[in-house]
PDB file of C-alpha atoms in Angstrom:
ATOM      1  CA  MET C   1     -21.749  -5.809   3.196  1.00 92.00           C
ATOM      2  CA  TYR C   2     -19.650  -9.049   3.207  1.00 93.00           C
ATOM      3  CA  GLY C   3     -18.724 -11.135  -0.212  1.00 94.00           C
ATOM      4  CA  ILE C   4     -20.928 -14.746   2.129  1.00 95.00           C
ATOM      5  CA  VAL C   5     -24.056 -12.463   2.039  1.00 96.00           C
ATOM      6  CA  ASN C   6     -24.284 -12.378  -1.848  1.00 97.00           C
ATOM      7  CA  LYS C   7     -23.019 -15.349  -2.184  1.00 97.00           C
ATOM      8  CA  ALA C   8     -25.414 -15.976  -0.607  1.00 97.00           C
ATOM      9  CA  ILE C   9     -27.547 -15.059  -2.812  1.00 98.00           C
ATOM     10  CA  GLU C  10     -26.382 -17.453  -4.808  1.00 98.00           C
ATOM     11  CA  GLY C  11     -26.369 -20.352  -3.302  1.00 98.00           C
ATOM     12  CA  LEU C  12     -30.007 -19.722  -2.163  1.00 98.00           C
ATOM     13  CA  VAL C  13     -30.647 -18.982  -6.244  1.00 99.00           C
ATOM     14  CA  THR C  14     -28.973 -21.894  -7.763  1.00 98.00           C
ATOM     15  CA  THR C  15     -29.631 -24.651  -5.434  1.00 98.00           C
ATOM     16  CA  ASN C  16     -33.382 -23.896  -5.558  1.00 98.00           C
ATOM     17  CA  PHE C  17     -33.535 -22.560  -9.005  1.00 98.00           C
ATOM     18  CA  GLY C  18     -29.952 -23.181 -10.468  1.00 98.00           C
ATOM     19  CA  GLU C  19     -27.302 -21.729 -12.526  1.00 98.00           C
ATOM     20  CA  GLU C  20     -28.792 -20.059 -15.077  1.00 98.00           C
ATOM     21  CA  LYS C  21     -31.870 -18.128 -13.399  1.00 99.00           C
ATOM     22  CA  TRP C  22     -28.638 -16.972 -11.674  1.00 98.00           C
ATOM     23  CA  GLU C  23     -26.788 -17.072 -14.612  1.00 98.00           C
ATOM     24  CA  LYS C  24     -30.271 -14.075 -15.864  1.00 98.00           C
ATOM     25  CA  ILE C  25     -30.124 -12.928 -12.551  1.00 98.00           C
ATOM     26  CA  LEU C  26     -26.638 -11.189 -12.464  1.00 98.00           C
ATOM     27  CA  GLU C  27     -27.486 -10.062 -16.326  1.00 98.00           C
ATOM     28  CA  GLU C  28     -30.324  -8.310 -15.470  1.00 98.00           C
ATOM     29  CA  SER C  29     -29.253  -6.827 -11.297  1.00 98.00           C
ATOM     30  CA  GLY C  30     -26.000  -4.370 -13.897  1.00 97.00           C
ATOM     31  CA  VAL C  31     -23.717  -5.952 -11.159  1.00 96.00           C
ATOM     32  CA  ASP C  32     -20.630  -6.947 -12.504  1.00 90.00           C
ATOM     33  CA  HIS C  33     -19.106 -10.231 -10.102  1.00 90.00           C
ATOM     34  CA  ASP C  34     -19.256 -13.288 -12.309  1.00 84.00           C
ATOM     35  CA  VAL C  35     -17.134 -14.241  -8.345  1.00 92.00           C
ATOM     36  CA  PHE C  36     -17.859 -13.014  -5.462  1.00 96.00           C
ATOM     37  CA  SER C  37     -15.644 -13.335  -2.268  1.00 94.00           C
ATOM     38  CA  THR C  38     -16.368 -14.694   1.172  1.00 91.00           C
ATOM     39  CA  ASN C  39     -13.947 -11.775   3.003  1.00 90.00           C
ATOM     40  CA  GLU C  40     -14.527  -9.005   0.663  1.00 94.00           C
ATOM     41  CA  ILE C  41     -15.914  -5.984   1.672  1.00 94.00           C
ATOM     42  CA  TYR C  42     -19.385  -5.170  -1.423  1.00 96.00           C
ATOM     43  CA  ASP C  43     -21.241  -2.263  -1.992  1.00 95.00           C
ATOM     44  CA  ASP C  44     -24.409  -2.490  -0.390  1.00 95.00           C
ATOM     45  CA  LYS C  45     -26.350  -1.509  -2.605  1.00 97.00           C
ATOM     46  CA  ILE C  46     -24.899  -4.895  -5.033  1.00 98.00           C
ATOM     47  CA  THR C  47     -27.001  -6.840  -2.734  1.00 97.00           C
ATOM     48  CA  PHE C  48     -30.228  -5.370  -3.280  1.00 98.00           C
ATOM     49  CA  ASP C  49     -29.524  -4.639  -6.383  1.00 98.00           C
ATOM     50  CA  LEU C  50     -29.379  -9.054  -6.793  1.00 98.00           C
ATOM     51  CA  ALA C  51     -32.220  -9.373  -4.427  1.00 98.00           C
ATOM     52  CA  ILE C  52     -34.537  -6.872  -6.926  1.00 99.00           C
ATOM     53  CA  ALA C  53     -33.017  -8.925 -10.072  1.00 99.00           C
ATOM     54  CA  ALA C  54     -34.233 -12.083  -7.617  1.00 99.00           C
ATOM     55  CA  SER C  55     -37.878 -11.250  -7.648  1.00 99.00           C
ATOM     56  CA  GLU C  56     -38.329  -9.307 -11.511  1.00 99.00           C
ATOM     57  CA  VAL C  57     -36.425 -12.945 -12.728  1.00 99.00           C
ATOM     58  CA  LEU C  58     -38.649 -15.377 -10.923  1.00 99.00           C
ATOM     59  CA  GLY C  59     -41.272 -13.319 -10.528  1.00 98.00           C
ATOM     60  CA  ILE C  60     -41.686 -13.660  -7.236  1.00 98.00           C
ATOM     61  CA  SER C  61     -41.918 -10.059  -4.791  1.00 99.00           C
ATOM     62  CA  VAL C  62     -38.602  -8.704  -3.337  1.00 98.00           C
ATOM     63  CA  SER C  63     -40.267  -9.372   0.018  1.00 98.00           C
ATOM     64  CA  ASP C  64     -40.624 -13.337  -0.665  1.00 98.00           C
ATOM     65  CA  VAL C  65     -36.579 -12.979  -2.352  1.00 99.00           C
ATOM     66  CA  LEU C  66     -36.240 -11.807   1.354  1.00 98.00           C
ATOM     67  CA  ILE C  67     -37.471 -13.716   3.101  1.00 99.00           C
ATOM     68  CA  ALA C  68     -36.493 -16.665   1.227  1.00 98.00           C
ATOM     69  CA  PHE C  69     -33.151 -15.832   1.538  1.00 98.00           C
ATOM     70  CA  GLY C  70     -33.448 -14.421   5.698  1.00 98.00           C
ATOM     71  CA  LYS C  71     -34.400 -18.578   6.163  1.00 99.00           C
ATOM     72  CA  TYR C  72     -31.286 -20.028   3.560  1.00 99.00           C
ATOM     73  CA  TRP C  73     -28.828 -18.046   5.535  1.00 97.00           C
ATOM     74  CA  VAL C  74     -30.328 -20.063   8.874  1.00 97.00           C
ATOM     75  CA  LEU C  75     -30.656 -22.887   7.309  1.00 98.00           C
ATOM     76  CA  THR C  76     -27.057 -23.445   5.107  1.00 98.00           C
ATOM     77  CA  THR C  77     -24.518 -20.373   5.301  1.00 96.00           C
ATOM     78  CA  ALA C  78     -24.666 -19.615   8.840  1.00 93.00           C
ATOM     79  CA  LYS C  79     -24.586 -23.277   9.269  1.00 92.00           C
ATOM     80  CA  LYS C  80     -21.971 -23.878   6.560  1.00 93.00           C
ATOM     81  CA  HIS C  81     -19.344 -20.380   7.808  1.00 88.00           C
ATOM     82  CA  TYR C  82     -20.543 -20.457  11.550  1.00 85.00           C
ATOM     83  CA  GLY C  83     -21.526 -23.570  12.696  1.00 87.00           C
ATOM     84  CA  SER C  84     -20.462 -24.123  16.176  1.00 84.00           C
ATOM     85  CA  LEU C  85     -21.292 -20.471  17.021  1.00 83.00           C
ATOM     86  CA  MET C  86     -24.276 -20.967  15.925  1.00 88.00           C
ATOM     87  CA  GLU C  87     -23.830 -24.549  17.719  1.00 87.00           C
ATOM     88  CA  THR C  88     -22.832 -22.424  21.403  1.00 86.00           C
ATOM     89  CA  GLY C  89     -26.181 -19.644  21.465  1.00 89.00           C
ATOM     90  CA  GLY C  90     -28.036 -22.705  22.382  1.00 91.00           C
ATOM     91  CA  GLU C  91     -30.456 -25.204  22.920  1.00 92.00           C
ATOM     92  CA  THR C  92     -33.279 -23.953  22.409  1.00 94.00           C
ATOM     93  CA  LEU C  93     -34.878 -21.016  20.265  1.00 94.00           C
ATOM     94  CA  LYS C  94     -35.325 -18.470  23.778  1.00 93.00           C
ATOM     95  CA  GLU C  95     -31.517 -19.589  24.335  1.00 92.00           C
ATOM     96  CA  PHE C  96     -30.277 -18.701  20.945  1.00 93.00           C
ATOM     97  CA  PHE C  97     -31.973 -15.011  21.182  1.00 91.00           C
ATOM     98  CA  VAL C  98     -30.880 -14.423  24.917  1.00 88.00           C
ATOM     99  CA  ASN C  99     -27.939 -15.478  22.988  1.00 88.00           C
ATOM    100  CA  LEU C 100     -28.063 -13.050  19.499  1.00 86.00           C
ATOM    101  CA  PRO C 101     -25.684 -10.438  21.115  1.00 79.00           C
ATOM    102  CA  ASN C 102     -22.685 -13.146  21.962  1.00 81.00           C
ATOM    103  CA  PHE C 103     -23.094 -14.048  18.739  1.00 81.00           C
ATOM    104  CA  HIS C 104     -22.573 -11.188  16.734  1.00 76.00           C
ATOM    105  CA  SER C 105     -19.811 -10.218  19.680  1.00 80.00           C
ATOM    106  CA  ARG C 106     -17.763 -13.139  18.199  1.00 80.00           C
ATOM    107  CA  VAL C 107     -18.380 -12.956  14.009  1.00 81.00           C
ATOM    108  CA  MET C 108     -16.888  -9.266  14.705  1.00 81.00           C
ATOM    109  CA  LEU C 109     -13.479 -11.796  15.007  1.00 82.00           C
ATOM    110  CA  LEU C 110     -13.984 -13.445  11.968  1.00 80.00           C
ATOM    111  CA  TYR C 111     -15.435 -10.286   9.886  1.00 83.00           C
ATOM    112  CA  PRO C 112     -13.672  -7.582  11.690  1.00 84.00           C
ATOM    113  CA  ASN C 113     -15.228  -4.551   9.952  1.00 85.00           C
ATOM    114  CA  ILE C 114     -19.096  -6.381  10.009  1.00 84.00           C
ATOM    115  CA  GLN C 115     -21.491  -3.255  10.805  1.00 85.00           C
ATOM    116  CA  PRO C 116     -23.526  -5.716  12.767  1.00 87.00           C
ATOM    117  CA  PRO C 117     -27.414  -5.164  13.466  1.00 92.00           C
ATOM    118  CA  GLU C 118     -28.469  -5.374  17.155  1.00 92.00           C
ATOM    119  CA  PHE C 119     -31.308  -7.589  18.516  1.00 93.00           C
ATOM    120  CA  ASP C 120     -33.571  -6.325  22.005  1.00 94.00           C
ATOM    121  CA  VAL C 121     -35.676  -9.262  23.031  1.00 94.00           C
ATOM    122  CA  GLU C 122     -38.256  -8.675  25.191  1.00 95.00           C
ATOM    123  CA  TYR C 123     -39.862 -11.496  26.761  1.00 94.00           C
ATOM    124  CA  ILE C 124     -43.967 -11.661  27.317  1.00 94.00           C
ATOM    125  CA  GLY C 125     -43.539 -15.332  28.425  1.00 90.00           C
ATOM    126  CA  GLU C 126     -42.283 -18.668  28.550  1.00 90.00           C
ATOM    127  CA  SER C 127     -43.440 -19.403  24.179  1.00 95.00           C
ATOM    128  CA  GLU C 128     -44.245 -15.261  23.514  1.00 97.00           C
ATOM    129  CA  MET C 129     -41.499 -11.884  22.848  1.00 97.00           C
ATOM    130  CA  LYS C 130     -41.055  -8.717  21.789  1.00 97.00           C
ATOM    131  CA  LEU C 131     -37.890  -8.050  19.158  1.00 97.00           C
ATOM    132  CA  LYS C 132     -36.658  -4.772  18.520  1.00 97.00           C
ATOM    133  CA  TYR C 133     -33.928  -5.250  15.311  1.00 97.00           C
ATOM    134  CA  PHE C 134     -31.939  -2.450  15.036  1.00 97.00           C
ATOM    135  CA  SER C 135     -28.923  -2.126  11.743  1.00 95.00           C
ATOM    136  CA  GLN C 136     -27.365   1.246  10.300  1.00 94.00           C
ATOM    137  CA  ARG C 137     -28.924  -0.511   6.936  1.00 94.00           C
ATOM    138  CA  GLU C 138     -32.450   0.296   5.708  1.00 93.00           C
ATOM    139  CA  GLY C 139     -34.693  -2.621   3.927  1.00 95.00           C
ATOM    140  CA  LEU C 140     -34.106  -5.338   5.394  1.00 96.00           C
ATOM    141  CA  THR C 141     -37.155  -5.911   7.635  1.00 97.00           C
ATOM    142  CA  ASP C 142     -38.132  -9.773   5.632  1.00 98.00           C
ATOM    143  CA  PHE C 143     -34.755 -10.995   5.743  1.00 98.00           C
ATOM    144  CA  VAL C 144     -35.178 -10.884   9.445  1.00 98.00           C
ATOM    145  CA  HIS C 145     -38.533 -12.321   9.031  1.00 98.00           C
ATOM    146  CA  GLY C 146     -37.551 -15.071   7.242  1.00 99.00           C
ATOM    147  CA  LEU C 147     -34.142 -15.271   9.507  1.00 98.00           C
ATOM    148  CA  ILE C 148     -36.706 -15.735  12.758  1.00 98.00           C
ATOM    149  CA  LEU C 149     -38.498 -18.269  10.236  1.00 99.00           C
ATOM    150  CA  GLY C 150     -35.852 -19.888   9.641  1.00 98.00           C
ATOM    151  CA  LEU C 151     -34.442 -19.895  13.148  1.00 97.00           C
ATOM    152  CA  GLY C 152     -37.442 -21.724  14.125  1.00 98.00           C
ATOM    153  CA  GLU C 153     -37.677 -24.160  11.562  1.00 98.00           C
ATOM    154  CA  ALA C 154     -33.665 -24.588  12.893  1.00 96.00           C
ATOM    155  CA  PHE C 155     -34.817 -26.351  16.230  1.00 97.00           C
ATOM    156  CA  ASP C 156     -38.042 -27.962  14.811  1.00 97.00           C
ATOM    157  CA  ILE C 157     -40.177 -24.653  16.602  1.00 97.00           C
ATOM    158  CA  GLU C 158     -43.587 -23.879  14.785  1.00 97.00           C
ATOM    159  CA  VAL C 159     -42.710 -20.195  14.332  1.00 98.00           C
ATOM    160  CA  GLU C 160     -45.941 -17.461  14.515  1.00 98.00           C
ATOM    161  CA  THR C 161     -44.215 -14.217  13.741  1.00 98.00           C
ATOM    162  CA  HIS C 162     -45.223 -10.489  11.772  1.00 98.00           C
ATOM    163  CA  LEU C 163     -44.129  -7.198  12.254  1.00 98.00           C
ATOM    164  CA  ILE C 164     -45.556  -5.065  15.098  1.00 98.00           C
ATOM    165  CA  GLN C 165     -44.265  -1.101  13.963  1.00 98.00           C
ATOM    166  CA  GLY C 166     -40.674   0.336  12.127  1.00 98.00           C
ATOM    167  CA  ARG C 167     -38.463   2.510  10.067  1.00 96.00           C
ATOM    168  CA  LYS C 168     -42.082   2.699   8.247  1.00 95.00           C
ATOM    169  CA  ASP C 169     -43.487   4.513  11.212  1.00 97.00           C
ATOM    170  CA  GLY C 170     -40.808   6.645  11.814  1.00 97.00           C
ATOM    171  CA  LEU C 171     -38.777   4.501  14.532  1.00 98.00           C
ATOM    172  CA  PRO C 172     -35.253   3.900  14.303  1.00 97.00           C
ATOM    173  CA  TYR C 173     -35.938   0.309  14.869  1.00 98.00           C
ATOM    174  CA  ASP C 174     -38.110  -2.512  13.477  1.00 98.00           C
ATOM    175  CA  GLU C 175     -40.530  -4.255  15.968  1.00 99.00           C
ATOM    176  CA  PHE C 176     -41.760  -8.428  15.538  1.00 98.00           C
ATOM    177  CA  SER C 177     -44.179 -10.309  17.710  1.00 98.00           C
ATOM    178  CA  VAL C 178     -42.485 -13.383  18.104  1.00 98.00           C
ATOM    179  CA  LYS C 179     -44.823 -16.847  19.400  1.00 98.00           C
ATOM    180  CA  TRP C 180     -43.727 -20.822  19.535  1.00 97.00           C
TER     181      TRP C 180
END
C-alpha cells in the first residue's frame, strides 16, 4: 500500500490518543519506519501489523481499529488529499456511490501503481442498497464498514450497514447492506 495509508493510521492515533501511543504502536508492531512517505509503496503487512499493534496498545479490537480508520480515512485523509475529487463525487450519498468507479479512476492518476478496489452497487430503494466490495487484499472488511459510516457522516446522514455475506463465506467479495 502507498505510504499515505500508514500516515493516515498515524494521524488517527496521534489525533485521538497522542504521539506517545503512536510511538508505542510502532515499537509493538516491529515496523522499523519512523516516517512514511506518502507516495512510496510499502508492504501490506506493515499496515496490518500497525492495526494489530494499535489494537493491543489501545485495548480495542482490530475490528474497531479498522472501522475507526475507515471513518478517519473519509472524514480526514480523503478531505485533505482528495478534497476536490470528493466534492465532484456527488451531492448526496447515493450520487457518491454511483460515481465511486470514477473516483478511483482519478485516484489512479495520482497513484499509478495503486491496486484499487472495485464496487458494485445495487439499489433496492431510494435509501437502501447492496454494496459489493471486490479487492485483491483480504482483511479490509471492517475498514470498508468504517468507510461507509464515514461517508454517512460526511453527507450528514445516519447510515446503518452490516455485512450480508463475503469472503468468510467463500465468496470473492464482501457484500454490505447499506440503509440511510
